[in-house]
Amino acid sequence: MGRVSLQSGSTSAAKISQTLCGHTFSAEHHHFLCAIARRRGYTGNIWVPVPVVQSLSLPVADRDFIPARLESSNGAVSVYHSSQFTESLEALRQRWKAHVRCIESAERDRKATLLASQVACDALPLSTNGERFDSATEECMLRIMGSRVTASRYWATEAEAKWLYRAPFTDAYLLNAGNRVVSRANELCRPMAFYNVEGTIDPGRFNSFTCRRYDPVNYTGVFYKPAVAVRMKAFALRYNCLHTRIWITPRRAGMLGLSIPPDIPPLTFSLMKQLSLINVSVIYRTGAPVLQVPPKVDADAVVTSEDAMEASECQHEKGLLILPLS
């Protein structure tokens, strides 16, 4: 699907685009969906992912337009606008609520089963973010873990083990379909295959310290986008700085009298201009912070000041940050 060019403006006048179950879309996807809605004459801000349409057997009336396709780091998903169905939005919501009630009932039954089987909380399977899985996925994982003495409580995708933790699964382990658990928990993400980290070349690499959520921030405390955070977590795992979330540019490090070890290359991002970032935990002090004193120059001279360079870096870094909707 071609990208729609949008002028930046306030979104306060319009409600943020949401799915039928209440998930909000990212700012980028929100603007993209708003452009499609305006072009097609849709009203309202509710969109329904195709997997939900199929799961609830929702009747699509407007087949003149194909669903909008959204791309993200987790894959792609297509969504229909609520105006494209034969039923009203309220009827669609009632269908979803009934679906949720069924899920909640199944969840209560599952919890009762877990309680009866006396599965301790510290034995439940966790992701590489240290988070529990959905009930269906967790149940499959528990069955596998219960049959193996060497099983770990941590589960990872093939890419996570190889790229993030530098501890890939063995080929033999991946080829055995009995080691695979496919999760279909999130309507906005493609199904994902998880494996117990017992099958990696270094299961000890996965523990309570390394398997936790990493939310890096810049020097002003603004969070980086998920795709950026994944690269930063890989760096933090490799250089043992997962305990520090702050990242700065090499230029700012120099201004603070800090140096980057020659054997640790900064992360480089190619935006409109190349931008490098480094975790503050791996740099060390080599001198006092630099006090910037503007030199005397002629009125008509062209000067590239530190302030101008910093403004340029900040502008380029915005593409990596989760900025508030404005």
CSV table of N, CA and C in Angstrom, one decimal, residues 184-302:
chain,number,residue,atom,x,y,z
A,184,ARG,N,-0.6,-16.9,19.4
A,184,ARG,CA,-1.5,-16.0,18.6
A,184,ARG,C,-2.3,-15.1,19.5
A,185,ALA,N,-1.5,-14.5,20.5
A,185,ALA,CA,-2.2,-13.7,21.5
A,185,ALA,C,-2.6,-12.3,21.1
A,186,ASN,N,-1.8,-11.7,20.2
A,186,ASN,CA,-2.1,-10.3,19.9
A,186,ASN,C,-2.7,-10.2,18.5
A,187,GLU,N,-3.8,-9.5,18.5
A,187,GLU,CA,-4.5,-9.4,17.2
A,187,GLU,C,-3.8,-8.5,16.2
A,188,LEU,N,-2.9,-7.7,16.7
A,188,LEU,CA,-2.1,-6.8,15.9
A,188,LEU,C,-0.7,-7.3,15.5
A,189,CYS,N,-0.4,-8.5,15.9
A,189,CYS,CA,0.9,-9.1,15.6
A,189,CYS,C,0.7,-10.5,14.9
A,190,ARG,N,1.6,-10.8,14.1
A,190,ARG,CA,1.6,-12.1,13.5
A,190,ARG,C,1.8,-13.2,14.5
A,191,PRO,N,1.4,-14.5,14.3
A,191,PRO,CA,1.7,-15.6,15.2
A,191,PRO,C,3.2,-15.7,15.3
A,192,MET,N,3.6,-16.0,16.5
A,192,MET,CA,5.1,-16.1,16.8
A,192,MET,C,5.4,-17.5,17.4
A,193,ALA,N,6.5,-18.1,17.0
A,193,ALA,CA,6.9,-19.4,17.5
A,193,ALA,C,8.0,-19.2,18.6
A,194,PHE,N,7.7,-19.8,19.7
A,194,PHE,CA,8.6,-19.7,20.9
A,194,PHE,C,9.2,-21.1,21.2
A,195,TYR,N,10.4,-21.1,21.7
A,195,TYR,CA,11.1,-22.3,22.1
A,195,TYR,C,11.7,-22.1,23.5
A,196,ASN,N,11.7,-23.2,24.2
A,196,ASN,CA,12.3,-23.1,25.6
A,196,ASN,C,13.9,-23.0,25.4
A,197,VAL,N,14.4,-22.1,26.2
A,197,VAL,CA,15.9,-21.7,26.0
A,197,VAL,C,16.8,-22.9,26.4
A,198,GLU,N,16.2,-24.0,26.9
A,198,GLU,CA,17.1,-25.2,27.2
A,198,GLU,C,17.7,-25.6,25.9
A,199,GLY,N,17.1,-25.3,24.7
A,199,GLY,CA,17.6,-25.7,23.4
A,199,GLY,C,18.7,-24.8,22.8
A,200,THR,N,19.1,-23.8,23.6
A,200,THR,CA,20.1,-22.9,23.1
A,200,THR,C,21.5,-23.4,23.4
A,201,ILE,N,22.5,-22.8,22.8
A,201,ILE,CA,23.9,-23.3,23.1
A,201,ILE,C,24.4,-22.8,24.5
A,202,ASP,N,23.6,-21.8,25.1
A,202,ASP,CA,24.0,-21.3,26.4
A,202,ASP,C,22.8,-20.9,27.2
A,203,PRO,N,22.1,-21.9,27.7
A,203,PRO,CA,20.8,-21.6,28.5
A,203,PRO,C,21.0,-20.7,29.7
A,204,GLY,N,22.3,-20.6,30.2
A,204,GLY,CA,22.5,-19.8,31.4
A,204,GLY,C,22.5,-18.3,31.0
A,205,ARG,N,22.5,-18.0,29.7
A,205,ARG,CA,22.5,-16.6,29.2
A,205,ARG,C,21.1,-16.0,29.5
A,206,PHE,N,20.1,-16.8,29.8
A,206,PHE,CA,18.8,-16.4,30.0
A,206,PHE,C,18.5,-16.5,31.5
A,207,ASN,N,18.3,-15.4,32.2
A,207,ASN,CA,18.1,-15.4,33.6
A,207,ASN,C,17.2,-14.2,34.0
A,208,SER,N,17.0,-14.1,35.3
A,208,SER,CA,16.1,-13.0,35.7
A,208,SER,C,16.7,-11.6,35.5
A,209,PHE,N,18.0,-11.5,35.3
A,209,PHE,CA,18.6,-10.2,35.1
A,209,PHE,C,18.5,-9.8,33.6
A,210,THR,N,18.8,-10.8,32.7
A,210,THR,CA,18.9,-10.5,31.3
A,210,THR,C,17.5,-10.6,30.6
A,211,CYS,N,16.6,-11.4,31.2
A,211,CYS,CA,15.3,-11.5,30.6
A,211,CYS,C,14.3,-10.6,31.3
A,212,ARG,N,14.4,-9.3,31.0
A,212,ARG,CA,13.5,-8.3,31.5
A,212,ARG,C,13.3,-7.2,30.5
A,213,ARG,N,12.3,-6.4,30.7
A,213,ARG,CA,12.0,-5.4,29.7
A,213,ARG,C,13.0,-4.3,29.8
A,214,TYR,N,13.5,-3.8,28.7
A,214,TYR,CA,14.5,-2.8,28.6
A,214,TYR,C,13.8,-1.6,27.9
A,215,ASP,N,13.7,-0.5,28.6
A,215,ASP,CA,13.0,0.7,28.1
A,215,ASP,C,14.0,1.9,28.1
A,216,PRO,N,14.9,2.0,27.1
A,216,PRO,CA,15.9,3.0,27.1
A,216,PRO,C,15.3,4.4,26.8
A,217,VAL,N,16.0,5.4,27.3
A,217,VAL,CA,15.6,6.8,27.2
A,217,VAL,C,16.8,7.7,26.8
A,218,ASN,N,16.5,8.8,26.2
A,218,ASN,CA,17.6,9.7,25.9
A,218,ASN,C,17.9,10.6,27.1
A,219,TYR,N,18.8,11.6,26.9
A,219,TYR,CA,19.3,12.3,28.1
A,219,TYR,C,18.2,13.2,28.7
A,220,THR,N,17.1,13.4,28.0
A,220,THR,CA,16.0,14.2,28.6
A,220,THR,C,14.9,13.2,29.2
A,221,GLY,N,15.1,11.9,29.1
A,221,GLY,CA,14.1,11.0,29.7
A,221,GLY,C,13.0,10.6,28.7
A,222,VAL,N,13.1,10.8,27.4
A,222,VAL,CA,12.1,10.4,26.4
A,222,VAL,C,12.4,9.0,25.9
A,223,PHE,N,11.4,8.2,25.9
A,223,PHE,CA,11.6,6.8,25.5
A,223,PHE,C,11.9,6.7,24.0
A,224,TYR,N,12.7,5.7,23.6
A,224,TYR,CA,13.0,5.4,22.2
A,224,TYR,C,11.9,4.4,21.7
A,225,LYS,N,11.7,4.4,20.4
A,225,LYS,CA,10.7,3.5,19.8
A,225,LYS,C,11.1,2.0,20.0
A,226,PRO,N,10.1,1.1,20.0
A,226,PRO,CA,10.4,-0.3,20.2
A,226,PRO,C,11.5,-0.9,19.3
A,227,ALA,N,11.5,-0.6,18.0
A,227,ALA,CA,12.5,-1.1,17.1
A,227,ALA,C,13.9,-0.6,17.5
A,228,VAL,N,14.0,0.6,18.0
A,228,VAL,CA,15.2,1.1,18.4
A,228,VAL,C,15.6,0.5,19.7
A,229,ALA,N,14.7,0.3,20.6
A,229,ALA,CA,14.9,-0.3,21.9
A,229,ALA,C,15.5,-1.7,21.8
A,230,VAL,N,15.0,-2.4,20.8
A,230,VAL,CA,15.5,-3.8,20.6
A,230,VAL,C,17.0,-3.8,20.3
A,231,ARG,N,17.4,-2.9,19.4
A,231,ARG,CA,18.8,-2.8,19.1
A,231,ARG,C,19.6,-2.4,20.3
A,232,MET,N,19.1,-1.5,21.1
A,232,MET,CA,19.8,-1.0,22.3
A,232,MET,C,19.9,-2.2,23.4
A,233,LYS,N,18.8,-3.0,23.4
A,233,LYS,CA,18.9,-4.1,24.4
A,233,LYS,C,20.0,-5.1,23.9
A,234,ALA,N,20.1,-5.3,22.6
A,234,ALA,CA,21.1,-6.2,22.1
A,234,ALA,C,22.5,-5.7,22.5
A,235,PHE,N,22.7,-4.4,22.4
A,235,PHE,CA,23.9,-3.8,22.8
A,235,PHE,C,24.2,-3.9,24.3
A,236,ALA,N,23.1,-3.7,25.0
A,236,ALA,CA,23.3,-3.7,26.5
A,236,ALA,C,23.6,-5.1,27.0
A,237,LEU,N,23.0,-6.1,26.3
A,237,LEU,CA,23.3,-7.5,26.7
A,237,LEU,C,24.8,-7.9,26.4
A,238,ARG,N,25.2,-7.4,25.2
A,238,ARG,CA,26.6,-7.7,24.8
A,238,ARG,C,27.6,-7.0,25.7
A,239,TYR,N,27.4,-5.8,26.1
A,239,TYR,CA,28.4,-5.1,26.8
A,239,TYR,C,28.0,-4.9,28.3
A,240,ASN,N,27.1,-5.7,28.8
A,240,ASN,CA,26.8,-5.8,30.2
A,240,ASN,C,26.4,-4.4,30.8
A,241,CYS,N,25.5,-3.7,30.1
A,241,CYS,CA,25.0,-2.4,30.6
A,241,CYS,C,23.5,-2.4,30.6
A,242,LEU,N,22.9,-3.5,30.9
A,242,LEU,CA,21.4,-3.6,30.9
A,242,LEU,C,20.8,-2.8,32.1
A,243,HIS,N,21.7,-2.5,33.1
A,243,HIS,CA,21.2,-1.8,34.2
A,243,HIS,C,21.1,-0.3,34.0
A,244,THR,N,21.6,0.2,32.9
A,244,THR,CA,21.6,1.6,32.6
A,244,THR,C,20.7,1.9,31.3
A,245,ARG,N,19.8,2.8,31.4
A,245,ARG,CA,18.8,3.0,30.3
A,245,ARG,C,19.1,4.3,29.5
A,246,ILE,N,20.0,5.1,30.0
A,246,ILE,CA,20.3,6.4,29.3
A,246,ILE,C,21.3,6.3,28.2
A,247,TRP,N,20.9,6.9,27.1
A,247,TRP,CA,21.8,6.9,25.9
A,247,TRP,C,22.0,8.3,25.4
A,248,ILE,N,23.2,8.6,25.0
A,248,ILE,CA,23.6,10.0,24.5
A,248,ILE,C,24.4,9.9,23.3
A,249,THR,N,24.6,11.0,22.6
A,249,THR,CA,25.4,11.0,21.4
A,249,THR,C,26.9,11.1,21.8
A,250,PRO,N,27.8,10.6,21.0
A,250,PRO,CA,29.3,10.8,21.2
A,250,PRO,C,29.6,12.3,21.4
A,251,ARG,N,29.0,13.2,20.7
A,251,ARG,CA,29.3,14.6,20.8
A,251,ARG,C,29.0,15.1,22.2
A,252,ARG,N,27.8,14.7,22.7
A,252,ARG,CA,27.4,15.1,24.0
A,252,ARG,C,28.4,14.5,25.1
A,253,ALA,N,28.8,13.3,24.8
A,253,ALA,CA,29.7,12.6,25.8
A,253,ALA,C,31.0,13.4,25.8
A,254,GLY,N,31.5,13.9,24.7
A,254,GLY,CA,32.7,14.7,24.7
A,254,GLY,C,32.5,16.0,25.4
A,255,MET,N,31.4,16.6,25.3
A,255,MET,CA,31.1,17.9,26.0
A,255,MET,C,31.1,17.7,27.5
A,256,LEU,N,30.7,16.4,27.9
A,256,LEU,CA,30.7,16.1,29.3
A,256,LEU,C,32.0,15.6,29.9
A,257,GLY,N,33.1,15.6,29.0
A,257,GLY,CA,34.4,15.1,29.4
A,257,GLY,C,34.4,13.6,29.5
A,258,LEU,N,33.6,12.9,28.7
A,258,LEU,CA,33.5,11.5,28.7
A,258,LEU,C,34.1,10.9,27.4
A,259,SER,N,34.7,9.7,27.5
A,259,SER,CA,35.3,9.1,26.3
A,259,SER,C,34.6,7.7,26.1
A,260,ILE,N,34.6,7.3,24.8
A,260,ILE,CA,34.1,6.0,24.5
A,260,ILE,C,35.2,5.0,24.3
A,261,PRO,N,35.2,3.9,24.9
A,261,PRO,CA,36.3,2.9,24.7
A,261,PRO,C,36.5,2.5,23.2
A,262,PRO,N,37.7,2.4,22.7
A,262,PRO,CA,37.9,2.2,21.3
A,262,PRO,C,37.3,0.8,20.9
A,263,ASP,N,37.2,-0.1,21.8
A,263,ASP,CA,36.7,-1.5,21.4
A,263,ASP,C,35.2,-1.6,21.5
A,264,ILE,N,34.5,-0.5,21.8
A,264,ILE,CA,33.0,-0.5,21.9
A,264,ILE,C,32.4,0.5,20.9
A,265,PRO,N,32.0,0.1,19.8
A,265,PRO,CA,31.4,1.0,18.8
A,265,PRO,C,30.0,1.5,19.2
A,266,PRO,N,29.7,2.8,19.0
A,266,PRO,CA,28.4,3.2,19.3
A,266,PRO,C,27.4,2.6,18.3
A,267,LEU,N,26.1,2.6,18.7
A,267,LEU,CA,25.1,2.2,17.7
A,267,LEU,C,24.9,3.3,16.7
A,268,THR,N,24.7,3.0,15.5
A,268,THR,CA,24.6,4.0,14.4
A,268,THR,C,23.2,3.8,13.7
A,269,PHE,N,22.5,4.9,13.6
A,269,PHE,CA,21.2,4.8,12.9
A,269,PHE,C,21.2,5.7,11.7
A,270,SER,N,20.7,5.2,10.6
A,270,SER,CA,20.7,6.0,9.4
A,270,SER,C,19.3,6.6,9.1
A,271,LEU,N,19.2,7.9,9.4
A,271,LEU,CA,18.0,8.6,9.2
A,271,LEU,C,18.2,9.6,8.0
A,272,MET,N,17.8,10.8,8.1
A,272,MET,CA,18.1,11.8,7.1
A,272,MET,C,19.6,12.1,7.2
A,273,LYS,N,20.2,11.9,8.4
A,273,LYS,CA,21.6,12.0,8.6
A,273,LYS,C,22.0,11.0,9.6
A,274,GLN,N,23.2,10.4,9.4
A,274,GLN,CA,23.7,9.4,10.3
A,274,GLN,C,23.7,9.9,11.8
A,275,LEU,N,23.2,9.1,12.7
A,275,LEU,CA,23.2,9.5,14.1
A,275,LEU,C,23.7,8.3,14.9
A,276,SER,N,24.7,8.6,15.8
A,276,SER,CA,25.3,7.6,16.7
A,276,SER,C,24.9,7.8,18.1
A,277,LEU,N,24.6,6.7,18.9
A,277,LEU,CA,24.2,6.8,20.3
A,277,LEU,C,25.0,5.8,21.1
A,278,ILE,N,25.3,6.1,22.3
A,278,ILE,CA,26.1,5.2,23.2
A,278,ILE,C,25.5,5.2,24.6
A,279,ASN,N,25.5,4.0,25.2
A,279,ASN,CA,25.0,3.9,26.6
A,279,ASN,C,26.0,4.5,27.5
A,280,VAL,N,25.5,5.3,28.5
A,280,VAL,CA,26.4,6.0,29.4
A,280,VAL,C,27.2,5.1,30.3
A,281,SER,N,26.7,3.9,30.4
A,281,SER,CA,27.4,3.0,31.3
A,281,SER,C,28.8,2.5,30.8
A,282,VAL,N,29.0,2.6,29.5
A,282,VAL,CA,30.3,2.1,28.9
A,282,VAL,C,31.3,3.2,28.7
A,283,ILE,N,30.9,4.4,28.9
A,283,ILE,CA,31.9,5.5,28.7
A,283,ILE,C,32.5,5.9,30.0
A,284,TYR,N,33.6,6.6,30.0
A,284,TYR,CA,34.3,6.9,31.2
A,284,TYR,C,34.9,8.4,31.1
A,285,ARG,N,35.1,9.0,32.3
A,285,ARG,CA,35.5,10.4,32.3
A,285,ARG,C,37.0,10.5,32.0
A,286,THR,N,37.3,11.4,31.1
A,286,THR,CA,38.7,11.7,30.8
A,286,THR,C,39.1,13.2,31.0
A,287,GLY,N,38.1,14.0,31.4
A,287,GLY,CA,38.4,15.4,31.6
A,287,GLY,C,37.2,16.1,32.2
A,288,ALA,N,37.3,17.4,32.4
A,288,ALA,CA,36.2,18.1,32.9
A,288,ALA,C,35.2,18.5,31.8
A,289,PRO,N,34.0,18.7,32.1
A,289,PRO,CA,33.0,19.1,31.1
A,289,PRO,C,33.5,20.3,30.4
A,290,VAL,N,33.2,20.4,29.1
A,290,VAL,CA,33.6,21.6,28.3
A,290,VAL,C,32.7,22.7,28.4
A,291,LEU,N,33.2,23.8,28.9
A,291,LEU,CA,32.3,25.0,29.0
A,291,LEU,C,32.3,25.8,27.6
A,292,GLN,N,31.2,25.9,27.0
A,292,GLN,CA,31.1,26.5,25.7
A,292,GLN,C,31.0,28.0,25.8
A,293,VAL,N,32.1,28.7,25.3
A,293,VAL,CA,32.1,30.1,25.3
A,293,VAL,C,32.1,30.6,23.8
A,294,PRO,N,31.1,31.2,23.4
A,294,PRO,CA,31.0,31.6,22.0
A,294,PRO,C,32.1,32.6,21.6
A,295,PRO,N,32.8,32.4,20.5
A,295,PRO,CA,33.9,33.3,20.1
A,295,PRO,C,33.4,34.5,19.5
A,296,LYS,N,34.2,35.6,19.5
A,296,LYS,CA,33.8,36.8,18.9
A,296,LYS,C,34.0,36.7,17.4
A,297,VAL,N,33.0,37.0,16.6
A,297,VAL,CA,33.0,36.9,15.2
A,297,VAL,C,32.4,38.1,14.5
A,298,ASP,N,32.7,38.3,13.3
A,298,ASP,CA,32.2,39.4,12.5
A,298,ASP,C,30.7,39.1,12.3
A,299,ALA,N,29.9,40.2,12.1
A,299,ALA,CA,28.5,40.1,12.0
A,299,ALA,C,28.1,39.3,10.8
A,300,ASP,N,28.9,39.4,9.7
A,300,ASP,CA,28.5,38.7,8.5
A,300,ASP,C,29.1,37.3,8.4
A,301,ALA,N,29.8,36.8,9.4
A,301,ALA,CA,30.5,35.5,9.3
A,301,ALA,C,29.5,34.4,9.5
A,302,VAL,N,29.8,33.3,8.8
A,302,VAL,CA,29.0,32.1,8.9
A,302,VAL,C,29.7,31.1,9.9
